[in-house]
Coordinates of C-alpha atoms in Angstrom, one line a residue:
M10 CA 0.0 0.0 0.0
I11 CA 1.1 3.6 -0.5
A12 CA 2.2 5.5 2.6
L13 CA -0.7 7.0 4.5
T14 CA -0.9 8.5 8.0
L15 CA -3.2 6.9 10.6
T16 CA -5.3 10.0 10.4
E17 CA -5.6 9.8 6.6
I18 CA -6.6 6.1 6.8
A19 CA -9.2 6.8 9.5
A20 CA -10.7 9.6 7.3
A21 CA -10.7 7.4 4.2
V22 CA -12.7 4.7 5.9
D23 CA -14.9 7.1 8.0
G24 CA -13.6 5.4 11.2
A25 CA -12.5 6.5 14.7
L26 CA -8.8 6.3 15.4
H27 CA -7.9 4.7 18.8
L28 CA -4.3 5.1 20.0
A29 CA -4.6 4.2 23.6
A30 CA -1.7 2.1 25.0
T31 CA 0.5 2.9 21.9
D32 CA 3.2 5.3 21.1
A33 CA 1.7 6.2 17.8
T34 CA 0.2 9.5 16.8
G35 CA -2.2 10.5 14.0
D36 CA 0.9 11.4 11.9
T37 CA 2.3 7.9 12.2
V38 CA 2.8 6.5 8.6
V39 CA 1.7 3.0 7.6
S40 CA 2.7 1.5 4.2
G41 CA 2.6 -2.2 4.7
P42 CA 0.4 -4.8 2.9
V43 CA -3.3 -4.9 3.8
T44 CA -4.9 -8.3 4.4
T45 CA -7.9 -9.9 6.0
D46 CA -6.0 -13.1 6.8
S47 CA -3.9 -12.9 10.0
R48 CA -1.6 -15.6 8.6
E49 CA -0.5 -13.2 5.8
V50 CA 0.2 -10.2 8.0
E51 CA 3.7 -8.8 7.5
P52 CA 5.6 -6.4 9.8
G53 CA 4.2 -2.9 9.3
G54 CA 1.1 -4.2 7.6
V55 CA -2.7 -3.6 8.2
F56 CA -5.0 -6.3 9.4
V57 CA -8.7 -5.9 8.6
A58 CA -10.8 -7.9 11.1
K59 CA -13.7 -9.2 9.0
P60 CA -16.6 -11.0 10.5
G61 CA -17.3 -14.2 8.5
E62 CA -20.1 -16.7 8.1
F63 CA -18.4 -19.3 10.3
D64 CA -15.8 -17.3 12.2
D65 CA -14.9 -13.7 13.2
G66 CA -11.6 -12.1 12.2
H67 CA -11.5 -10.2 15.5
R68 CA -10.5 -13.5 17.1
F69 CA -7.3 -13.5 15.1
A70 CA -6.3 -10.0 15.8
P71 CA -3.8 -11.0 18.5
S72 CA -2.1 -13.3 16.0
A73 CA -1.9 -10.4 13.6
V74 CA -0.3 -8.2 16.2
E75 CA 2.2 -10.9 17.0
R76 CA 3.1 -11.0 13.3
G77 CA 3.8 -7.3 13.3
A78 CA 0.6 -5.6 12.3
A79 CA 1.0 -1.8 12.5
L80 CA -2.7 -1.1 12.4
L81 CA -6.0 -3.0 13.0
V82 CA -9.2 -2.0 11.2
V83 CA -12.0 -3.4 13.6
E84 CA -15.7 -3.1 14.2
H85 CA -15.1 -2.7 18.0
P86 CA -12.1 -1.7 20.0
L87 CA -9.8 -4.6 21.1
D88 CA -7.5 -4.7 24.2
L89 CA -4.3 -4.8 22.1
P90 CA -1.3 -2.5 22.1
V91 CA -1.6 -1.4 18.5
P92 CA -3.3 1.5 16.7
Q93 CA -6.9 0.7 15.7
V94 CA -9.4 2.3 13.4
V95 CA -12.9 1.4 14.5
V96 CA -15.5 1.3 11.7
A97 CA -19.2 0.3 11.4
D98 CA -18.4 -2.3 8.7
S99 CA -14.9 -3.6 8.1
V100 CA -15.6 -4.9 4.6
Q101 CA -17.0 -1.5 3.5
A102 CA -14.0 0.1 5.1
L103 CA -11.7 -2.2 3.1
G104 CA -13.4 -1.0 -0.1
A105 CA -13.2 2.6 1.0
L106 CA -9.5 2.4 1.7
A107 CA -8.9 0.7 -1.7
T108 CA -10.9 3.5 -3.4
E109 CA -8.8 6.2 -1.7
V110 CA -5.5 4.5 -2.6
V111 CA -6.3 3.9 -6.2
A112 CA -7.6 7.5 -6.6
R113 CA -4.4 8.9 -5.1
V114 CA -2.2 6.9 -7.4
R115 CA -4.3 7.6 -10.5
A116 CA -4.1 11.4 -9.7
K117 CA -0.4 11.2 -10.4
G118 CA -1.2 10.3 -14.0
R119 CA 0.7 7.0 -14.3
L120 CA -1.8 4.3 -13.4
K121 CA -4.0 2.6 -16.0
V122 CA -6.7 0.1 -14.8
V123 CA -8.2 -2.8 -16.6
G124 CA -11.4 -4.5 -15.2
V125 CA -12.2 -8.1 -16.2
T126 CA -15.5 -9.8 -15.8
G127 CA -17.5 -12.7 -17.4
S128 CA -19.1 -16.0 -16.5
N129 CA -16.0 -17.8 -17.5
G130 CA -12.4 -17.0 -18.2
K131 CA -11.8 -14.1 -15.8
T132 CA -8.7 -15.6 -14.1
T133 CA -7.2 -16.8 -17.3
T134 CA -7.6 -13.4 -19.0
K135 CA -6.3 -11.6 -16.0
N136 CA -3.2 -13.9 -15.9
L137 CA -2.6 -13.4 -19.6
L138 CA -2.9 -9.6 -19.3
R139 CA -0.5 -9.6 -16.4
G140 CA 2.0 -11.6 -18.5
I141 CA 1.7 -9.1 -21.3
L142 CA 1.7 -5.9 -19.3
E143 CA 4.6 -6.8 -17.0
R144 CA 6.8 -6.4 -20.1
A145 CA 5.6 -2.8 -20.5
G146 CA 5.6 -1.6 -16.9
V147 CA 5.1 -2.3 -13.2
T148 CA 1.9 -4.4 -13.0
V149 CA -0.4 -5.4 -10.2
A150 CA -3.0 -8.2 -10.8
S151 CA -5.3 -10.2 -8.6
R152 CA -3.8 -13.2 -6.9
K153 CA -5.6 -16.5 -7.6
S154 CA -9.3 -15.6 -8.1
F155 CA -9.4 -12.6 -5.8
N156 CA -12.4 -11.0 -7.4
N157 CA -15.1 -10.3 -4.8
E158 CA -15.8 -7.6 -2.3
V159 CA -12.8 -8.6 -0.2
G160 CA -10.3 -10.0 -2.8
G161 CA -10.9 -7.1 -5.2
P162 CA -9.9 -4.3 -2.8
V163 CA -7.1 -6.3 -1.3
T164 CA -5.6 -6.5 -4.8
M165 CA -6.2 -2.8 -5.4
L166 CA -4.4 -1.9 -2.2
E167 CA -1.2 -3.5 -3.7
V168 CA -0.7 -0.5 -6.0
T169 CA 2.1 1.9 -5.3
D170 CA 3.2 5.2 -6.9
E171 CA 5.4 3.1 -9.3
T172 CA 2.5 0.9 -10.5
E173 CA 1.6 1.5 -14.2
F174 CA -1.1 -1.2 -14.7
L175 CA -3.7 -2.6 -12.4
V176 CA -5.6 -5.7 -13.7
A177 CA -8.6 -6.2 -11.5
E178 CA -10.6 -9.4 -11.8
M179 CA -14.3 -8.6 -10.9
G180 CA -16.7 -11.4 -10.0
A181 CA -20.1 -11.3 -8.4
S182 CA -22.9 -13.5 -7.0
G183 CA -25.5 -10.8 -7.3
V184 CA -26.5 -7.5 -9.0
G185 CA -24.6 -4.5 -7.8
E186 CA -21.4 -6.2 -6.7
I187 CA -19.4 -5.6 -9.9
A188 CA -20.7 -2.0 -9.8
R189 CA -19.1 -1.5 -6.4
L190 CA -15.8 -2.9 -7.6
V191 CA -15.9 -0.7 -10.7
R192 CA -16.5 2.4 -8.5
M193 CA -13.4 1.5 -6.4
A194 CA -11.0 1.0 -9.3
R195 CA -12.5 3.2 -12.1
P196 CA -11.2 1.1 -15.0
D197 CA -9.9 2.8 -18.1
V198 CA -10.6 -0.5 -20.0
G199 CA -13.5 -2.8 -19.1
I200 CA -13.6 -6.3 -20.4
V201 CA -16.8 -8.5 -20.6
L202 CA -15.8 -12.0 -21.7
K203 CA -19.0 -14.1 -21.8
V204 CA -22.3 -14.3 -20.1
G205 CA -23.4 -17.9 -19.4
L206 CA -25.2 -19.9 -16.8
A207 CA -22.3 -20.1 -14.3
H208 CA -23.8 -19.1 -10.9
A209 CA -27.1 -18.4 -12.5
G210 CA -28.8 -20.0 -9.5
E211 CA -27.2 -17.4 -7.2
F212 CA -28.1 -14.5 -9.5
G213 CA -31.7 -15.6 -9.9
G214 CA -31.7 -16.2 -13.6
I215 CA -29.8 -15.4 -16.8
E216 CA -31.4 -12.0 -17.1
Q217 CA -30.0 -10.9 -13.7
T218 CA -26.6 -12.4 -14.7
V219 CA -26.6 -10.2 -17.9
R220 CA -27.6 -7.2 -15.8
A221 CA -24.8 -7.8 -13.3
K222 CA -22.1 -8.4 -15.9
S223 CA -23.1 -5.2 -17.8
E224 CA -22.2 -3.2 -14.7
M225 CA -18.6 -3.5 -15.9
V226 CA -19.2 -1.0 -18.8
T227 CA -22.3 1.1 -17.8
D228 CA -20.3 3.5 -15.7
L229 CA -17.3 3.9 -18.0
L230 CA -16.5 7.3 -19.3
P231 CA -16.6 8.3 -23.0
T232 CA -12.8 8.4 -22.9
D233 CA -12.6 4.8 -21.7
V234 CA -12.8 1.6 -23.7
A235 CA -15.2 -1.3 -23.4
V236 CA -13.8 -4.6 -24.7
L237 CA -16.7 -6.8 -25.6
N238 CA -17.2 -10.3 -27.0
A239 CA -18.6 -10.0 -30.5
D240 CA -19.5 -13.7 -30.6
D241 CA -21.7 -13.7 -27.5
P242 CA -25.3 -12.6 -28.1
R243 CA -25.7 -11.7 -24.5
V244 CA -22.7 -9.4 -24.5
V245 CA -23.3 -7.6 -27.8
P246 CA -26.2 -5.5 -26.5
M247 CA -23.9 -4.0 -23.8
A248 CA -22.5 -1.8 -26.5
R249 CA -25.8 0.2 -26.3
V250 CA -25.5 0.8 -22.5
T251 CA -21.9 2.0 -22.3
P252 CA -20.8 5.5 -23.1
A253 CA -17.3 4.2 -23.7
R254 CA -15.7 3.4 -27.1
V255 CA -16.3 -0.2 -27.9
V256 CA -13.6 -2.6 -29.2
W257 CA -14.9 -6.0 -30.3
F258 CA -13.0 -9.3 -30.0
G259 CA -14.0 -12.7 -31.3
L260 CA -13.6 -15.3 -34.1
G261 CA -16.1 -13.7 -36.6
E262 CA -15.4 -11.0 -39.2
Q263 CA -17.3 -8.4 -37.2
A264 CA -14.6 -8.4 -34.5
D265 CA -11.9 -5.8 -34.4
V266 CA -9.4 -8.1 -32.8
R267 CA -10.0 -11.7 -34.1
A268 CA -8.3 -15.0 -34.5
T269 CA -8.2 -17.0 -37.7
D270 CA -6.6 -20.3 -38.8
L271 CA -7.0 -22.1 -35.4
V272 CA -5.3 -25.4 -34.8
V273 CA -5.9 -27.2 -31.6
H274 CA -3.6 -30.0 -30.5
A275 CA -2.8 -31.8 -27.3
R276 CA -0.1 -29.4 -26.1
G277 CA -1.8 -26.1 -27.0
T278 CA -3.4 -24.0 -29.6
E279 CA -2.1 -22.0 -32.6
F280 CA -3.9 -19.1 -34.3
T281 CA -3.3 -15.9 -36.2
V282 CA -4.2 -12.6 -34.5
N283 CA -5.6 -9.8 -36.7
A284 CA -6.1 -6.3 -35.5
P285 CA -6.8 -2.9 -37.1
G286 CA -3.6 -1.1 -38.2
E287 CA -1.4 -4.1 -37.2
A288 CA 0.3 -6.8 -39.3
S289 CA -1.2 -10.2 -38.5
V290 CA 0.8 -12.3 -36.2
R291 CA 0.9 -16.1 -35.6
V292 CA 0.6 -17.2 -32.0
R293 CA 1.7 -20.5 -30.6
F294 CA -0.3 -20.6 -27.5
G295 CA 0.6 -23.1 -24.9
V296 CA -2.8 -23.1 -23.3
L297 CA -5.1 -25.9 -24.4
G298 CA -8.5 -25.3 -25.8
E299 CA -10.2 -23.1 -28.4
H300 CA -12.2 -21.4 -25.7
H301 CA -9.0 -19.9 -24.2
V302 CA -8.2 -18.3 -27.5
M303 CA -11.2 -16.0 -26.7
N304 CA -9.5 -15.0 -23.5
A305 CA -6.2 -14.4 -25.3
L306 CA -8.1 -12.1 -27.8
A307 CA -9.7 -10.1 -25.0
A308 CA -6.3 -9.7 -23.3
T309 CA -4.8 -8.7 -26.7
A310 CA -7.5 -6.1 -27.3
A311 CA -7.0 -4.5 -23.9
A312 CA -3.2 -4.5 -24.2
L313 CA -3.4 -2.9 -27.6
E314 CA -5.5 -0.1 -26.2
L315 CA -2.9 0.4 -23.5
G316 CA -0.2 0.9 -26.1
V317 CA 1.5 -2.5 -26.3
P318 CA 2.5 -3.5 -29.8
L319 CA 0.8 -6.6 -31.3
A320 CA 4.2 -8.3 -31.8
A321 CA 5.1 -8.0 -28.1
I322 CA 1.6 -9.3 -27.2
A323 CA 2.1 -12.3 -29.4
E324 CA 5.5 -13.0 -27.9
A325 CA 4.1 -12.8 -24.4
L326 CA 1.2 -15.2 -25.2
G327 CA 3.7 -17.6 -26.8
E328 CA 5.5 -17.9 -23.5
V329 CA 2.4 -18.9 -21.6
T330 CA 2.2 -22.7 -20.8
L331 CA -0.4 -22.7 -18.1
A332 CA -3.2 -20.2 -17.6
E333 CA -3.7 -21.3 -14.0
R334 CA -3.4 -24.5 -12.0
W335 CA -6.4 -26.8 -12.6
R336 CA -7.5 -24.9 -15.7
M337 CA -6.8 -27.1 -18.8
Q338 CA -3.6 -28.2 -17.1
V339 CA -1.9 -30.8 -19.2
M340 CA -0.3 -33.6 -17.1
G341 CA 0.7 -37.2 -17.5
G342 CA 3.1 -38.5 -20.3
R343 CA 3.8 -42.1 -19.5
D344 CA 2.9 -44.5 -22.4
G345 CA 1.6 -41.5 -24.3
I346 CA -1.2 -41.0 -21.8
T347 CA -2.3 -37.3 -21.4
V348 CA -4.3 -36.1 -18.4
I349 CA -6.1 -32.7 -18.7
N350 CA -7.0 -31.4 -15.3
D351 CA -9.7 -28.7 -15.7
A352 CA -11.5 -29.2 -12.4
Y353 CA -11.1 -25.8 -10.8
N354 CA -14.6 -24.8 -11.9
A355 CA -17.3 -25.8 -14.3
S356 CA -20.3 -24.2 -16.0
P357 CA -22.3 -25.5 -19.0
D358 CA -20.2 -23.4 -21.3
S359 CA -16.8 -24.4 -19.9
M360 CA -17.9 -28.0 -19.6
A361 CA -18.9 -28.1 -23.3
A362 CA -15.7 -26.3 -24.3
A363 CA -13.6 -28.8 -22.5
L364 CA -15.4 -31.8 -24.0
K365 CA -15.0 -30.3 -27.5
T366 CA -11.3 -29.8 -26.9
L367 CA -11.0 -33.4 -25.7
A368 CA -12.6 -34.6 -29.0
Q369 CA -10.4 -32.2 -31.0
V370 CA -7.1 -33.5 -29.6
Q371 CA -7.9 -37.2 -30.1
Q372 CA -5.5 -39.0 -32.3
P373 CA -6.5 -41.9 -34.6
G374 CA -6.4 -45.2 -32.8
T375 CA -6.6 -43.7 -29.3
R376 CA -9.4 -43.2 -26.8
T377 CA -10.8 -40.2 -24.9
I378 CA -12.0 -40.6 -21.3
A379 CA -14.0 -37.8 -19.6
V380 CA -14.2 -37.8 -15.8
L381 CA -17.0 -35.4 -15.0
G382 CA -18.4 -34.1 -11.7
E383 CA -21.2 -31.7 -10.8
M384 CA -21.7 -28.3 -12.2
S385 CA -22.8 -26.4 -9.1
E386 CA -24.8 -23.1 -8.6
L387 CA -27.1 -23.6 -11.6
G388 CA -30.3 -23.4 -9.7
E389 CA -33.4 -24.4 -11.7
F390 CA -31.2 -25.0 -14.8
S391 CA -29.2 -27.8 -13.1
G392 CA -31.1 -30.8 -14.4
E393 CA -31.5 -29.8 -18.0
E394 CA -27.9 -28.6 -18.2
H395 CA -26.5 -31.8 -16.9
D396 CA -28.7 -33.6 -19.4
R397 CA -27.3 -31.4 -22.2
I398 CA -23.7 -32.1 -21.3
G399 CA -24.4 -35.9 -21.2
L400 CA -25.9 -35.8 -24.7
L401 CA -23.0 -33.7 -25.9
A402 CA -20.5 -36.3 -24.7
V403 CA -22.3 -38.9 -26.7
R404 CA -22.5 -36.8 -29.8
L405 CA -18.9 -35.9 -29.7
G406 CA -18.0 -39.6 -29.6
I407 CA -16.1 -39.5 -26.3
S408 CA -14.9 -43.1 -25.8
Q409 CA -15.6 -43.4 -22.1
L410 CA -17.5 -41.3 -19.5
V411 CA -16.9 -41.6 -15.7
V412 CA -19.5 -39.6 -13.8
V413 CA -18.6 -38.8 -10.2
G414 CA -21.0 -37.9 -7.3
P415 CA -24.7 -37.7 -6.7
G416 CA -24.9 -34.1 -8.0
A417 CA -23.8 -35.3 -11.5
R418 CA -25.7 -38.6 -11.6
R419 CA -28.3 -37.1 -14.0
L420 CA -25.5 -36.5 -16.5
H421 CA -24.8 -40.3 -16.4
I422 CA -28.5 -41.2 -16.8
S423 CA -28.9 -38.9 -19.8
T424 CA -26.1 -40.6 -21.6
V425 CA -27.5 -44.1 -20.8
N426 CA -30.9 -43.0 -22.0
E427 CA -29.5 -41.7 -25.3
G428 CA -29.3 -45.3 -26.4
S429 CA -26.4 -44.9 -28.8
W430 CA -24.0 -46.0 -26.1
D431 CA -23.8 -49.4 -24.5
G432 CA -21.8 -49.3 -21.2
E433 CA -19.5 -46.4 -22.2
S434 CA -20.8 -44.4 -19.2
A435 CA -20.0 -45.4 -15.7
Y436 CA -21.2 -43.9 -12.4
V437 CA -19.3 -43.8 -9.1
E438 CA -20.0 -42.1 -5.8
T439 CA -16.6 -40.8 -4.9
A440 CA -13.3 -39.5 -6.3
D441 CA -11.4 -42.5 -4.9
E442 CA -13.7 -44.9 -6.8
A443 CA -13.2 -42.8 -9.9
Y444 CA -9.4 -43.0 -9.5
D445 CA -9.4 -46.8 -9.2
L446 CA -11.7 -47.1 -12.2
V447 CA -9.8 -44.8 -14.4
V448 CA -6.4 -46.4 -13.5
S449 CA -7.8 -49.8 -14.4
M450 CA -9.2 -48.8 -17.7
V451 CA -6.6 -46.4 -19.2
R452 CA -4.6 -47.7 -22.2
P453 CA -1.4 -46.3 -23.8
G454 CA -2.2 -43.2 -25.9
D455 CA -5.5 -42.3 -24.1
T456 CA -6.4 -38.8 -23.2
V457 CA -8.2 -38.2 -19.9
L458 CA -10.2 -35.1 -19.1
V459 CA -11.1 -34.3 -15.5
K460 CA -13.8 -31.6 -15.2
S461 CA -16.1 -30.4 -12.5
S462 CA -17.0 -27.4 -10.3
N463 CA -14.6 -26.6 -7.5
A464 CA -17.1 -27.8 -4.9
A465 CA -17.0 -31.3 -6.4
G466 CA -13.3 -31.6 -5.5
L467 CA -12.2 -33.4 -8.6
R468 CA -9.1 -31.1 -9.1
L469 CA -7.3 -33.3 -6.6
L470 CA -8.4 -36.4 -8.5
G471 CA -6.9 -34.8 -11.6
D472 CA -3.6 -34.2 -9.7
R473 CA -3.5 -37.9 -8.6
L474 CA -4.1 -39.2 -12.1
G475 CA -1.5 -36.8 -13.5
E476 CA 1.1 -38.0 -11.0
W477 CA 0.2 -41.7 -11.6
F478 CA 0.7 -41.4 -15.3
A479 CA 3.6 -39.0 -15.2

């Protein structure tokens, strides 16, 4: 975090400064990292005590002090010998502090902010942008999937006076949440990747999901840029609700930044990037799957708007071998066996994309095995979407399906009911059963996909299979 006095911090978060039993004054400067996790506190840092669903961060304040916290942001005073700012709501205070810090850095004229949202691909696109922009200047980007009301501002608070680019991943489980993050960071470039059924159950339907994702671009300024997916019929209408200049990305001819001549193989994807005023460039992208090309195009469009040459962007993309752990992560290798671990998350769109990639990389004379778990948070759409994925697996000619867990059982039933298969789908209750079954059935040259929502826990199954066939 940038250096601020205790008085400035208290004013930014509308809190009361408590200095009893300390040697500090209102002019004492704090500049250490800000966190809500006492285990991550560094000497001179700020600990925000956040009440949680199952626990209360105030209980861990003594541990934060032991680790060297210079300031506590709390909802009630604690009997601890460290300065404290007492606020009504610590999460709101965290956001207010992030807003202040970003505004101060932006006022110096160096910082450019990119916001990224969408039902799928946020973390991948954020990571690609970080890899591209780091070559051009000091870059701060969200760690892991830090994209909510806590992770978002924690990331923003990492900016310093030297930061040139902030890439802020912005997720939501309801209307209004992205708008709050946008107001904190004030993006110069806002990206909307795709609007699908991921978390539709939480949002209350696809219309509410569209409304929430559009918050990325509705408050942009006319001098800002909205980077929109030209291939998504739910994203295209957002051009009508943003005052910003629109730049389109996609595979179709209507896109400003588009990919042509795609080739998908077991170790990555190759494509040609075309952009206005730029010579076309061939990219050898080490991330598996045609759907990740769209993320690369979104990152490319944003980076071009920030002044990065297309040749430099292509070079950066060519050095990416893994978008993120558990996202189309290629493992294995023994006896020509490939394991694709894509079980960090799953929506109908990403599940379909992963299955299509599995079918695309199949070599003649080899088999494909899909180990699939539940797609969670789909609400009323859950049953029909699991049915649809089961039918897709059949129609793509996937050699063998292993369905794991009660939440995904309907997927198995739909494949059996399709009638064109005879025993190619197996159902097991647990990941351990799935592991034993897959190990027993795999043959040299097979490609195994492991895909599920995070809650299903199959990412660890993917790791086990990858290690076994390493």
